[in-house]
Amino acid sequence: MGQGTGETQRIIEEQVGAPNVRVAAIGPAGENQVRFACVVNALKHTNGRGGMGAVMGSKNLKAIAVRGSRPVPFKDKDALKQMIKWYADHFMDHPIERVLHDGGTIGWDVTELDEAGILPTLNFRSGSFEKAEDICGNTFHQKYFVEAGACQACVVRCKRVARSTAPGRSTPPTAARSTRRRPRSARSAGFPTWRRSARPTSCATPTPLTPYRRG
Ligand code: SF4
């Protein structure tokens, strides 16, 4: 007890001795039942609403670790493949999914929210933040972006790994490593991957990413 989620994951991976173990864990906030404590899965998926970390802490449940060893059975594998292919080919047609893919969840215009007075600041004690420009999507991509990531097999890939030089807040190597690993099912299904063609230059003119297909 007392360890952060990164340290917890490292200890469990060592104990289990399997690199493909998946860990959902709480840190000191959950242990102390902070009302908004998160559950962190694989160091980059944060179940951040509802205080589930506090629920785990109240049950003295520090972490759950699982490791799959068998394939997932499908009722109609061909239909599923067709649906996956259709979605991979069309999801960029949807404007919201395009924004999420190109800019991540931070791709929404932070500065516009700030101007409208609805940018959650200091736990919503304010709806405006004087340094909004410093945390908008394009500033993020210029200064802190490491790479895009995704939940299992998701082609939208709205996750972002951030670089930090703040003491004690550097990007955990395990987070970067696990984000680089593409899900096997996504690769085998022929999902597209994406590379950045250029860095955005201002929050008002987001630069789209260029599609790139393996092989
Ligand atoms: S499932 Fe896809 S769109 Fe949803 S949070 Fe995960 S990566 Fe983002």
Coordinates of N, CA and C in Angstrom, one line a residue, residues 105-183:
T105 N -8.7 14.0 -27.3 CA -9.7 14.6 -26.5 C -9.4 16.1 -26.2
I106 N -8.1 16.4 -26.3 CA -7.7 17.8 -26.1 C -7.8 18.6 -27.4
G107 N -8.3 17.9 -28.4 CA -8.4 18.5 -29.7 C -9.6 19.5 -29.7
W108 N -10.5 19.4 -28.8 CA -11.6 20.4 -28.7 C -11.0 21.7 -28.3
D109 N -11.5 22.7 -28.8 CA -10.8 24.0 -28.7 C -11.0 24.6 -27.2
V110 N -9.9 24.4 -26.5 CA -9.9 24.8 -25.1 C -10.1 26.4 -25.0
T111 N -9.5 27.1 -26.0 CA -9.6 28.5 -25.9 C -11.0 29.0 -26.1
E112 N -11.7 28.3 -27.0 CA -13.1 28.7 -27.2 C -13.9 28.4 -25.9
L113 N -13.7 27.3 -25.3 CA -14.4 27.0 -24.0 C -14.1 28.1 -23.0
D114 N -12.8 28.5 -23.0 CA -12.4 29.6 -22.1 C -13.2 30.9 -22.4
E115 N -13.2 31.2 -23.7 CA -13.9 32.5 -24.0 C -15.4 32.4 -23.7
A116 N -16.0 31.2 -23.8 CA -17.4 31.0 -23.5 C -17.6 30.9 -21.9
G117 N -16.5 30.9 -21.2 CA -16.7 30.8 -19.7 C -17.1 29.4 -19.2
I118 N -16.8 28.4 -20.0 CA -17.2 27.0 -19.5 C -16.0 26.1 -19.5
L119 N -14.8 26.7 -19.3 CA -13.6 25.8 -19.2 C -13.4 25.5 -17.7
P120 N -13.6 24.2 -17.4 CA -13.6 23.9 -15.9 C -12.2 24.2 -15.3
T121 N -12.2 25.1 -14.4 CA -10.9 25.6 -13.8 C -11.0 25.5 -12.3
L122 N -10.0 25.0 -11.6 CA -10.0 24.9 -10.2 C -11.2 24.2 -9.7
N123 N -11.5 23.0 -10.2 CA -12.7 22.2 -9.8 C -14.0 23.0 -10.1
F124 N -13.9 23.8 -11.2 CA -15.1 24.6 -11.7 C -15.4 25.7 -10.7
R125 N -14.5 26.1 -9.9 CA -14.7 27.4 -9.2 C -14.7 28.5 -10.1
S126 N -14.1 28.3 -11.3 CA -14.1 29.3 -12.3 C -14.3 28.6 -13.7
G127 N -14.9 29.3 -14.6 CA -15.1 28.8 -16.0 C -14.1 29.4 -17.0
S128 N -13.1 30.0 -16.4 CA -12.1 30.7 -17.3 C -10.7 30.5 -16.7
F129 N -9.7 30.3 -17.6 CA -8.3 30.1 -17.1 C -7.4 31.0 -17.8
E130 N -6.7 31.8 -17.1 CA -5.8 32.8 -17.7 C -4.7 32.2 -18.6
K131 N -4.4 31.0 -18.4 CA -3.3 30.4 -19.2 C -3.9 29.3 -20.2
A132 N -5.2 29.5 -20.6 CA -5.8 28.6 -21.5 C -5.0 28.3 -22.7
E133 N -4.4 29.3 -23.3 CA -3.6 29.1 -24.5 C -2.4 28.1 -24.3
D134 N -1.9 28.1 -23.0 CA -0.8 27.2 -22.7 C -1.2 25.7 -22.7
I135 N -2.5 25.5 -22.6 CA -2.9 24.1 -22.4 C -3.9 23.7 -23.6
C136 N -4.0 24.5 -24.6 CA -4.9 24.1 -25.7 C -4.2 23.0 -26.5
G137 N -5.0 22.4 -27.4 CA -4.5 21.2 -28.1 C -3.3 21.4 -28.9
N138 N -3.2 22.6 -29.6 CA -2.0 22.8 -30.5 C -0.7 23.0 -29.6
T139 N -0.9 23.7 -28.5 CA 0.3 23.9 -27.6 C 0.7 22.6 -27.1
F140 N -0.3 21.8 -26.8 CA 0.0 20.4 -26.3 C 0.8 19.6 -27.3
H141 N 0.3 19.7 -28.6 CA 1.0 18.9 -29.6 C 2.4 19.4 -29.9
Q142 N 2.6 20.7 -29.8 CA 3.9 21.3 -30.1 C 4.9 21.0 -29.0
K143 N 4.4 21.0 -27.8 CA 5.4 20.9 -26.6 C 5.4 19.6 -25.9
Y144 N 4.3 18.9 -25.8 CA 4.3 17.8 -24.9 C 3.9 16.4 -25.6
F145 N 3.5 16.5 -26.8 CA 3.0 15.2 -27.5 C 4.1 14.2 -27.6
V146 N 3.9 13.0 -27.2 CA 4.8 11.9 -27.5 C 4.3 11.0 -28.6
E147 N 3.1 10.5 -28.4 CA 2.5 9.7 -29.4 C 1.0 9.5 -29.1
A148 N 0.2 9.1 -30.1 CA -1.2 8.7 -29.9 C -1.3 7.3 -29.4
G149 N -2.4 7.1 -28.7 CA -2.6 5.7 -28.2 C -4.1 5.4 -28.3
A150 N -4.5 4.2 -28.0 CA -5.9 3.8 -28.1 C -6.2 2.7 -27.1
C151 N -7.5 2.6 -26.9 CA -8.0 1.5 -26.1 C -7.9 0.3 -27.1
Q152 N -8.1 -0.9 -26.6 CA -7.9 -2.1 -27.4 C -8.6 -2.0 -28.7
A153 N -7.9 -2.1 -29.8 CA -8.3 -2.2 -31.1 C -9.1 -1.0 -31.7
C154 N -9.1 0.1 -31.0 CA -9.9 1.3 -31.4 C -9.1 2.1 -32.5
V155 N -9.7 2.3 -33.6 CA -9.0 3.0 -34.7 C -9.1 4.6 -34.5
V156 N -10.0 5.0 -33.6 CA -10.0 6.5 -33.4 C -8.8 7.0 -32.7
R157 N -8.2 6.2 -31.8 CA -6.9 6.6 -31.2 C -6.9 8.0 -30.6
C158 N -7.9 8.2 -29.7 CA -8.0 9.6 -29.1 C -7.0 9.8 -28.0
K159 N -6.3 8.8 -27.5 CA -5.4 9.0 -26.4 C -4.2 9.7 -26.8
R160 N -3.6 10.4 -25.8 CA -2.3 11.1 -26.0 C -1.4 10.8 -24.9
V161 N -0.1 10.4 -25.2 CA 0.9 10.3 -24.2 C 1.6 11.6 -24.2
A162 N 1.8 12.2 -23.0 CA 2.4 13.5 -22.8 C 3.8 13.4 -22.2
R163 N 4.6 14.3 -22.7 CA 6.0 14.4 -22.1 C 5.9 15.4 -20.9
S164 N 6.6 15.1 -19.9 CA 6.6 16.1 -18.7 C 8.0 16.1 -18.1
T165 N 8.5 17.3 -17.8 CA 9.8 17.4 -17.1 C 9.6 17.8 -15.7
A166 N 8.3 17.8 -15.2 CA 8.1 18.2 -13.8 C 8.7 17.1 -12.9
P167 N 9.2 17.5 -11.8 CA 9.8 16.6 -10.9 C 8.8 15.5 -10.5
G168 N 9.1 14.3 -10.6 CA 8.2 13.2 -10.2 C 7.1 12.9 -11.2
R169 N 7.1 13.7 -12.3 CA 6.0 13.5 -13.3 C 6.5 13.2 -14.7
S170 N 7.7 12.7 -14.8 CA 8.2 12.3 -16.1 C 7.3 11.2 -16.7
T171 N 7.2 11.1 -18.0 CA 6.5 10.1 -18.7 C 7.0 8.7 -18.3
P172 N 6.2 7.9 -17.6 CA 6.7 6.6 -17.2 C 7.1 5.7 -18.4
P173 N 8.3 5.1 -18.5 CA 8.7 4.3 -19.6 C 7.7 3.2 -19.9
T174 N 7.1 2.7 -18.8 CA 6.2 1.6 -19.1 C 4.9 2.1 -19.8
A175 N 4.5 3.4 -19.5 CA 3.4 3.9 -20.2 C 3.7 4.1 -21.7
A176 N 4.8 4.6 -22.0 CA 5.2 4.8 -23.4 C 5.3 3.5 -24.1
R177 N 5.9 2.5 -23.4 CA 6.1 1.2 -24.0 C 4.7 0.6 -24.3
S178 N 3.8 0.6 -23.3 CA 2.6 -0.1 -23.5 C 1.7 0.6 -24.6
T179 N 1.9 1.9 -24.7 CA 1.1 2.6 -25.7 C 1.6 2.3 -27.1
R180 N 2.9 2.1 -27.3 CA 3.5 1.8 -28.6 C 3.0 0.5 -29.1
R181 N 2.8 -0.4 -28.2 CA 2.4 -1.8 -28.6 C 1.0 -1.7 -29.2
R182 N 0.8 -2.0 -30.4 CA -0.6 -2.0 -31.0 C -1.2 -3.3 -30.7
P183 N -2.5 -3.3 -30.4 CA -3.2 -4.5 -30.1 C -3.1 -5.5 -31.3

